[in-house]
Short mmCIF file of C-alpha atoms and ligand atoms in Angstrom, two decimals:
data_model
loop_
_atom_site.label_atom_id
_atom_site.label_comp_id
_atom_site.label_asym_id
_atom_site.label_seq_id
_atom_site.Cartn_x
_atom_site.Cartn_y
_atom_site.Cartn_z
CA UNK A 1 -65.64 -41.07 103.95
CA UNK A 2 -65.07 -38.02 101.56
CA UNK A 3 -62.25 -37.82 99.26
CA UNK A 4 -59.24 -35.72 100.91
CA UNK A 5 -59.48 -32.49 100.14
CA UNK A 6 -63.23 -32.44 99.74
CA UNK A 7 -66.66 -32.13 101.23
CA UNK A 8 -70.42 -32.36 101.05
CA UNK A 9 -73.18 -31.26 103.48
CA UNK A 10 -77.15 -30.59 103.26
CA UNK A 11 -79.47 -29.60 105.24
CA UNK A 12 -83.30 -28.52 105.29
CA UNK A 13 -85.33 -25.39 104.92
CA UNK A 14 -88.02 -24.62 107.33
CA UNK A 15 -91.20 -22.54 108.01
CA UNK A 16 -92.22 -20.99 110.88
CA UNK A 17 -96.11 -21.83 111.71
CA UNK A 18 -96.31 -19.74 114.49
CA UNK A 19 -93.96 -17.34 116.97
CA UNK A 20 -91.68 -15.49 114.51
CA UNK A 21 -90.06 -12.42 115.94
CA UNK A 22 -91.17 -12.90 119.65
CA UNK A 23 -89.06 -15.93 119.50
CA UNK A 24 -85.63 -13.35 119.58
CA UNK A 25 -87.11 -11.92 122.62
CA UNK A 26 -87.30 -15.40 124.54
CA UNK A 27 -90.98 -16.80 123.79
CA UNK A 28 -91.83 -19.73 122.48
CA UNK A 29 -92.28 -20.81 118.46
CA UNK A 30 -92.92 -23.77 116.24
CA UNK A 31 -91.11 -24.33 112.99
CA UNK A 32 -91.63 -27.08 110.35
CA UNK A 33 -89.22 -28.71 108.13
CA UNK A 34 -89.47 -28.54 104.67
CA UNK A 35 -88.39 -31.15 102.32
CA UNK A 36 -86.52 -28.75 99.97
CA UNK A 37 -82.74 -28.57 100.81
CA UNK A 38 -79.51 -26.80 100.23
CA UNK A 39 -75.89 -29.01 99.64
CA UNK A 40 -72.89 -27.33 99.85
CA UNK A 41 -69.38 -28.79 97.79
CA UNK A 42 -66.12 -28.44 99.37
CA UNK A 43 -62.63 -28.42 97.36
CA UNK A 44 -59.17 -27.63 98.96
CA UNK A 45 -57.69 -24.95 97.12
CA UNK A 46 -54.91 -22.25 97.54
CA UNK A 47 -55.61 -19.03 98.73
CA UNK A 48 -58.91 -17.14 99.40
CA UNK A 49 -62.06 -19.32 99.70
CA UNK A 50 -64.44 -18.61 96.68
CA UNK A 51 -67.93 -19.42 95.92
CA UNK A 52 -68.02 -20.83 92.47
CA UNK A 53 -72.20 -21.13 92.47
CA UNK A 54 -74.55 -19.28 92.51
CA UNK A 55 -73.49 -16.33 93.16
CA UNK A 56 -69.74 -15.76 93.08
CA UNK A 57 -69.75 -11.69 93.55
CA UNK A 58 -72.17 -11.59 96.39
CA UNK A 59 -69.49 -10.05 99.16
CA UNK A 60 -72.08 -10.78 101.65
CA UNK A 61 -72.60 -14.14 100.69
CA UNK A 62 -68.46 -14.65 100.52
CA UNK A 63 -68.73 -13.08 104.28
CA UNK A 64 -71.17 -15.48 105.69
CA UNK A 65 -69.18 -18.79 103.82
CA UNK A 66 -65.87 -17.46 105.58
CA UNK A 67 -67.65 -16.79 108.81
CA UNK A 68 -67.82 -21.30 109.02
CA UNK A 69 -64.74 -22.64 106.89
CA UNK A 70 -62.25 -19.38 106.98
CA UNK A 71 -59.84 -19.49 103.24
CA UNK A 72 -58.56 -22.38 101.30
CA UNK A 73 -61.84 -23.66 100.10
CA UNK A 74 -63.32 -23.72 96.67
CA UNK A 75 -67.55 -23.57 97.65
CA UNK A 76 -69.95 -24.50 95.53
CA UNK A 77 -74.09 -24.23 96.80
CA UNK A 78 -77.04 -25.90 95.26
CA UNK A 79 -80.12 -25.08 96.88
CA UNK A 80 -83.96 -25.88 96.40
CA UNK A 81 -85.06 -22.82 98.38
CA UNK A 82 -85.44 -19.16 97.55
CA UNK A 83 -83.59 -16.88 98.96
CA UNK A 84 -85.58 -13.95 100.89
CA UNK A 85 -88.52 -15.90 101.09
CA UNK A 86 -88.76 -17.17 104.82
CA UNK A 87 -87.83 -20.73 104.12
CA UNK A 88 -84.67 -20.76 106.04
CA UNK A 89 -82.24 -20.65 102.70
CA UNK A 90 -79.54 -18.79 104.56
CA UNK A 91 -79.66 -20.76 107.93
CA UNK A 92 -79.74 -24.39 105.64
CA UNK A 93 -76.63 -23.06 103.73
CA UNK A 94 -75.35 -22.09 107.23
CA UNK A 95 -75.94 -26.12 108.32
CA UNK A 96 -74.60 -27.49 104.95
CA UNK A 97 -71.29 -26.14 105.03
CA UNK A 98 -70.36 -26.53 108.52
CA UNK A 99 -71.47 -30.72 107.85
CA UNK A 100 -69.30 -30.07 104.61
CA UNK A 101 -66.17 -28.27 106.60
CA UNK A 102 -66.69 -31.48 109.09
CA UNK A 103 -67.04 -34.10 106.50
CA UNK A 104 -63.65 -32.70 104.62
CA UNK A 105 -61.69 -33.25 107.84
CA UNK A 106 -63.20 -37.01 108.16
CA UNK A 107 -66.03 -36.48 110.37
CA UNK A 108 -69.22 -35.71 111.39
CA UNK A 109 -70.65 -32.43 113.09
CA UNK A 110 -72.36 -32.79 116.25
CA UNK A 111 -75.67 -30.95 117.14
CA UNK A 112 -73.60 -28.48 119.58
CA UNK A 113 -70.81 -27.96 116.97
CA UNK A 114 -73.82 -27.00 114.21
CA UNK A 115 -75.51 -24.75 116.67
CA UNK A 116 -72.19 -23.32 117.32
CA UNK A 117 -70.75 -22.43 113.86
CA UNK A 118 -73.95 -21.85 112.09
CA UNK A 119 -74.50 -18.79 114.67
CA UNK A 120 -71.57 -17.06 113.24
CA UNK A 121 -72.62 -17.52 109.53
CA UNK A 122 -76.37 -16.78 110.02
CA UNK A 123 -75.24 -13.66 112.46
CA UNK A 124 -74.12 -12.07 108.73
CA UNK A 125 -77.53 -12.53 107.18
CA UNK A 126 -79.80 -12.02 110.30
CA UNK A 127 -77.98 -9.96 112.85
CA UNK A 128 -79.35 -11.08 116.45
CA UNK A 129 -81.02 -14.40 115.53
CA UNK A 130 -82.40 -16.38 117.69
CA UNK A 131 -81.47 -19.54 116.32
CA UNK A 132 -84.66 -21.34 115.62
CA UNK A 133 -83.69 -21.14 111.52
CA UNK A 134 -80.78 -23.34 111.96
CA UNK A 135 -81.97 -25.49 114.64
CA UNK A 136 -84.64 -26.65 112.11
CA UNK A 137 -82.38 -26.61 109.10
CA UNK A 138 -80.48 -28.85 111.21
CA UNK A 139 -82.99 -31.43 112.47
CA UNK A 140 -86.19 -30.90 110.65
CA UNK A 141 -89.58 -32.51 112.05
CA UNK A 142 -91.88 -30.08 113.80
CA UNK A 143 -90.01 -28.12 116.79
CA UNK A 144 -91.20 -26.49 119.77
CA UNK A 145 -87.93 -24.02 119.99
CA UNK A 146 -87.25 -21.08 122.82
CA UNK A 147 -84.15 -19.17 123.13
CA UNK A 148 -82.74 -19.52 126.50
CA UNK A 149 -79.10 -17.64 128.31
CA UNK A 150 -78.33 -21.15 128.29
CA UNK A 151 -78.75 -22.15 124.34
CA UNK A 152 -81.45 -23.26 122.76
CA UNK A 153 -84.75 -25.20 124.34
CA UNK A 154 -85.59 -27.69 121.57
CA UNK A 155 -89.20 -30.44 121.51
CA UNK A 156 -89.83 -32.34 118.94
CA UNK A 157 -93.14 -31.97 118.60
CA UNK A 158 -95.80 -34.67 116.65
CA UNK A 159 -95.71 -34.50 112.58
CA UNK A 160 -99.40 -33.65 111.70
CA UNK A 161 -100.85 -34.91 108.83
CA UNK A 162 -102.48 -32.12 106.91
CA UNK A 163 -100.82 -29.86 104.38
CA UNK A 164 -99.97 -26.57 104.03
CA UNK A 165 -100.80 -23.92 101.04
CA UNK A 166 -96.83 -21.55 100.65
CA UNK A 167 -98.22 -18.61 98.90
CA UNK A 168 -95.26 -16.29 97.57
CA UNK A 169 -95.62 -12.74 97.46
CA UNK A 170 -92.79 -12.14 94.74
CA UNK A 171 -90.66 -10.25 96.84
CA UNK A 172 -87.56 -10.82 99.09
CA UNK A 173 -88.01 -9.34 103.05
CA UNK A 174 -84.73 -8.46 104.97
CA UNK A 175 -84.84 -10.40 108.08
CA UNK A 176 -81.87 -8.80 109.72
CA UNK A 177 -83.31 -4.73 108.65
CA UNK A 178 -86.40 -6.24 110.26
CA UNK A 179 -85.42 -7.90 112.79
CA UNK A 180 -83.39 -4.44 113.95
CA UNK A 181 -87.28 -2.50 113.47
CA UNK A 182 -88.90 -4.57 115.70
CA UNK A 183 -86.07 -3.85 118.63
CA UNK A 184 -85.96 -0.26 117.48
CA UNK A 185 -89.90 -0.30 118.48
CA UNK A 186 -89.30 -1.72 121.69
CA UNK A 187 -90.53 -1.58 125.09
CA UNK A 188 -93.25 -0.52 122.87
CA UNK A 189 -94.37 -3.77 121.02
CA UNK A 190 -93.53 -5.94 123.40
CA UNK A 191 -97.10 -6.65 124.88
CA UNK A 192 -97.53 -7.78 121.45
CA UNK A 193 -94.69 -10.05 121.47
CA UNK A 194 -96.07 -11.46 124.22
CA UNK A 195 -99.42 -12.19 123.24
CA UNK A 196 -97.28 -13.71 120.34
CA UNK A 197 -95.87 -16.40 122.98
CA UNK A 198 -99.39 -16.84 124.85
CA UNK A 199 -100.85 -17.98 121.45
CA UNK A 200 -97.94 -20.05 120.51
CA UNK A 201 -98.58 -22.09 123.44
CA UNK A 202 -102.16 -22.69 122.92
CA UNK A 203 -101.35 -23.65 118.93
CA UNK A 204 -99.25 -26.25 120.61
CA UNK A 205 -102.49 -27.85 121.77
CA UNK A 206 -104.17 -27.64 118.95
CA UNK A 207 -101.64 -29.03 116.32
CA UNK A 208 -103.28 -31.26 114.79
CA UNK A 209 -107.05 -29.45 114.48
CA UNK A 210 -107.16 -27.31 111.52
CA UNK A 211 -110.08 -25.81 112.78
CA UNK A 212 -108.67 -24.78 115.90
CA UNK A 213 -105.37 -23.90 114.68
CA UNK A 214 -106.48 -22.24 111.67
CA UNK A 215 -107.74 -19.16 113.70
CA UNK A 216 -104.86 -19.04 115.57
CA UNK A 217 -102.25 -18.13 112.51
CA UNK A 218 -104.60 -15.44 111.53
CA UNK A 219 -104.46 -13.88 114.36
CA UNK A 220 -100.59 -14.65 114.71
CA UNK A 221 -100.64 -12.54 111.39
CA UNK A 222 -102.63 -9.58 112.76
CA UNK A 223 -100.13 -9.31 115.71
CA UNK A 224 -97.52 -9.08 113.17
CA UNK A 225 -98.85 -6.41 110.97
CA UNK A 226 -99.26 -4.59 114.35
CA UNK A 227 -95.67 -4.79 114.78
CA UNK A 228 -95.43 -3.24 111.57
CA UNK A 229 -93.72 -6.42 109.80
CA UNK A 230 -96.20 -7.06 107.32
CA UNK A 231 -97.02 -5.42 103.61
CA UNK A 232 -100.11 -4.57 101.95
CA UNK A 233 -99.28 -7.47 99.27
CA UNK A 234 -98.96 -9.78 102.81
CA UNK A 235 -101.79 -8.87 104.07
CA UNK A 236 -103.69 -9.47 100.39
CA UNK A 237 -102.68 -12.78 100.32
CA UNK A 238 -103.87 -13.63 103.68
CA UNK A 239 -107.31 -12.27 102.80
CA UNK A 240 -106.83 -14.30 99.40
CA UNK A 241 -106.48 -17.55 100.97
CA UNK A 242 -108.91 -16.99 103.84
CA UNK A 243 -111.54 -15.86 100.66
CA UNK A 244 -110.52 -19.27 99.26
CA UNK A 245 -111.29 -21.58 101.90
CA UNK A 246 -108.13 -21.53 104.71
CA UNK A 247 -108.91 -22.09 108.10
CA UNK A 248 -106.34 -19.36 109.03
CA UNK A 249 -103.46 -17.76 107.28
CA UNK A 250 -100.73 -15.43 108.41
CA UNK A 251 -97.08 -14.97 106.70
CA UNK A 252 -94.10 -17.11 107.99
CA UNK A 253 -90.55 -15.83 108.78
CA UNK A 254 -89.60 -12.12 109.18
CA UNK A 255 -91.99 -10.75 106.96
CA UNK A 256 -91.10 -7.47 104.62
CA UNK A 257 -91.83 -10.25 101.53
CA UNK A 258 -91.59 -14.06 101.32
CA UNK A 259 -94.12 -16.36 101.60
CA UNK A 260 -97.50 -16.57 102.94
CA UNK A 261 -98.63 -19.97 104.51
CA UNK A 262 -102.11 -21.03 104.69
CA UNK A 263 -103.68 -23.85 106.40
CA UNK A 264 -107.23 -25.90 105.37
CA UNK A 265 -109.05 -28.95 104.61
CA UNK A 266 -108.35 -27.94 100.75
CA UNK A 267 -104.59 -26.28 100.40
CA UNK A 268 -104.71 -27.35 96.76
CA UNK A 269 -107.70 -25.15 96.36
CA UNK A 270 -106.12 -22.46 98.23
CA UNK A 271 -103.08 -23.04 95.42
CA UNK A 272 -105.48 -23.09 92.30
CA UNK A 273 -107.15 -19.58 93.71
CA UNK A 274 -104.10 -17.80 93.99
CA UNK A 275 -102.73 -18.89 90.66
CA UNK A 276 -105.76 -17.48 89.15
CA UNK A 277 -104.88 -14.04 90.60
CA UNK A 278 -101.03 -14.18 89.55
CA UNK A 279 -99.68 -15.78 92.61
CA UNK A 280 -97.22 -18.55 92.42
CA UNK A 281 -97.86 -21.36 95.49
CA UNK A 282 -97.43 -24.75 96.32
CA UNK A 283 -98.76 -27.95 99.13
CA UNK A 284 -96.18 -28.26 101.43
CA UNK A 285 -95.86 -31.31 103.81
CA UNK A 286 -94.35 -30.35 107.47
CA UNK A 287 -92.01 -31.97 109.12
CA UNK A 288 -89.60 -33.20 106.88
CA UNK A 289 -85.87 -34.49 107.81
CA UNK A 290 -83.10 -33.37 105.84
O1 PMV B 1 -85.24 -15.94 108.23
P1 PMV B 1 -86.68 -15.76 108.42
O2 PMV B 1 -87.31 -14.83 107.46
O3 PMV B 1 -87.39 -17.07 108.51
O4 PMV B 1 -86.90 -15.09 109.89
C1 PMV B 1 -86.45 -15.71 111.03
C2 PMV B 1 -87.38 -15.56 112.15
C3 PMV B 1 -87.21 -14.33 113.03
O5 PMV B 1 -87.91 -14.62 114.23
C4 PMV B 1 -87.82 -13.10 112.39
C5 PMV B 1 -85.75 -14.06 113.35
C6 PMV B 1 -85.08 -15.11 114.22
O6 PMV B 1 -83.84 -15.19 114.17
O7 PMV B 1 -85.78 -15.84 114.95
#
């Protein structure tokens, strides 16, 4: 039970292995938690809510905290996950402070309430999201997810065991400006979108082959940079990682910047290369619960 007048929530980042963007549009994708996580610190005060950490001037950050617990709260955020990166930072802060707002008033959130309430804070950072962020930051593991009219489709899919190589590019992507160019692009792209889908659900089969699946992101990545959400410095890194053994590669989340993810027999090798060329990475385990 928290202390009266305060709270604490956390909650997971993610990646997206496969479906990003054509999962707004109502196909299929599969997103893995990551065992990196954001808490959020309530404290009752007077007057406007305030973010004491990490960033008290950022009005859009102040927008999206407001957006879940409305004034009277003193917020402070701790989080293991870069911002701008496609690991989900925004939708786990989303998660941790409406389990925060919940655990101040003496309870806990239920899945519905999260889905709920996150929507409204994530809606600052993303514009039209579809959800799959925060239904991950939320429960972690390896989910099938689909946007439906009625809410969100949700399958917990098998944990595989093998590892991932997170390859950053250095740079931050704005999921909601890109988000808004792929819908400025439609009816155009959306054969792409759904070849997207078809290949989501034959990753699905092949989950656990890193042979099979392998393939399957890189191509995943070319239908991406066809969509025109990709960068030269993306793209690089995908060729990097193929060049250094992956299986298949592709970037994960809404592109623009962020991270590249790379899967293998040998992700540590995949790590070691692209830290000889400058590029800061790590072995990520899917299908963690925050
Ligand atoms: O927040 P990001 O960078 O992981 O992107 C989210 C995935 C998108 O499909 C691009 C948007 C969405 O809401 O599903």
């Amino acid at each position: 039970m928290a202390e009266p007048g305060h709270g604490a929530g956390s909650a997971g980042g993610k990646l997206i292995l496969c479906g990003e963007h054509a999962v707004v549009y109502g196909h299929p994708a599969i997103a893995l938690g990551v065992d990196r996580t954001t808490t959020v610190h309530l404290r009752r005060v007077d007057g406007p809510t305030r973010v004491t950490e990490p960033h008290p001037d950022d009005p859009r950050l102040l927008r999206a905290v407001r957006a879940v617990v409305g004034d009277g709260w003193e917020v402070t955020i701790r989080s293991e996950l870069p911002i701008g990166r496609g690991m989900g930072s925004s939708a786990a802060l989303a998660v941790a402070l409406v389990r925060a707002l919940a655990a101040a008033e003496g309870r806990a959130a239920g899945e519905h309430e999260v889905h709920g309430r996150a929507f409204a804070c994530e809606r600052v950072f993303h514009g039209n999201p579809s959800g799959i962020d925060h239904a991950v930051a939320a429960r972690g593991g390896v989910v099938w997810y689909r946007k439906t009219p009625d809410g969100p489709a949700l399958t917990d899919l098998p944990v595989p065991d093998w590892s991932l190589a997170v390859l950053d590019s250095g740079s931050a992507g704005n999921t909601a400006d890109l988000v808004a160019s792929v819908a400025a692009r439609m009816p155009s792209v959306a054969p792409l979108l759904d070849r997207i889908g078809a290949l989501v659900a034959r990753a699905r089969d092949a989950l656990s082959d890193v042979d099979t699946l392998g393939p399957m992101l890189t191509e995943n990545h070319r239908l991406l940079a066809e969509i025109g959400v990709s960068t030269p410095g993306l793209d690089r890194l995908v060729g990097l990682a193929l060049s250094a053994g992956a299986t298949g590669a592709k970037l994960a989340g809404a592109g623009g910047g962020g991270v590249v993810i790379a899967l293998g027999r040998d992700p540590s090798r995949v790590v070691d290369e692209a830290s000889r060329h400058g590029v800061a990475g790590f072995v990520c385990r899917p299908g963690a619960r925050p």
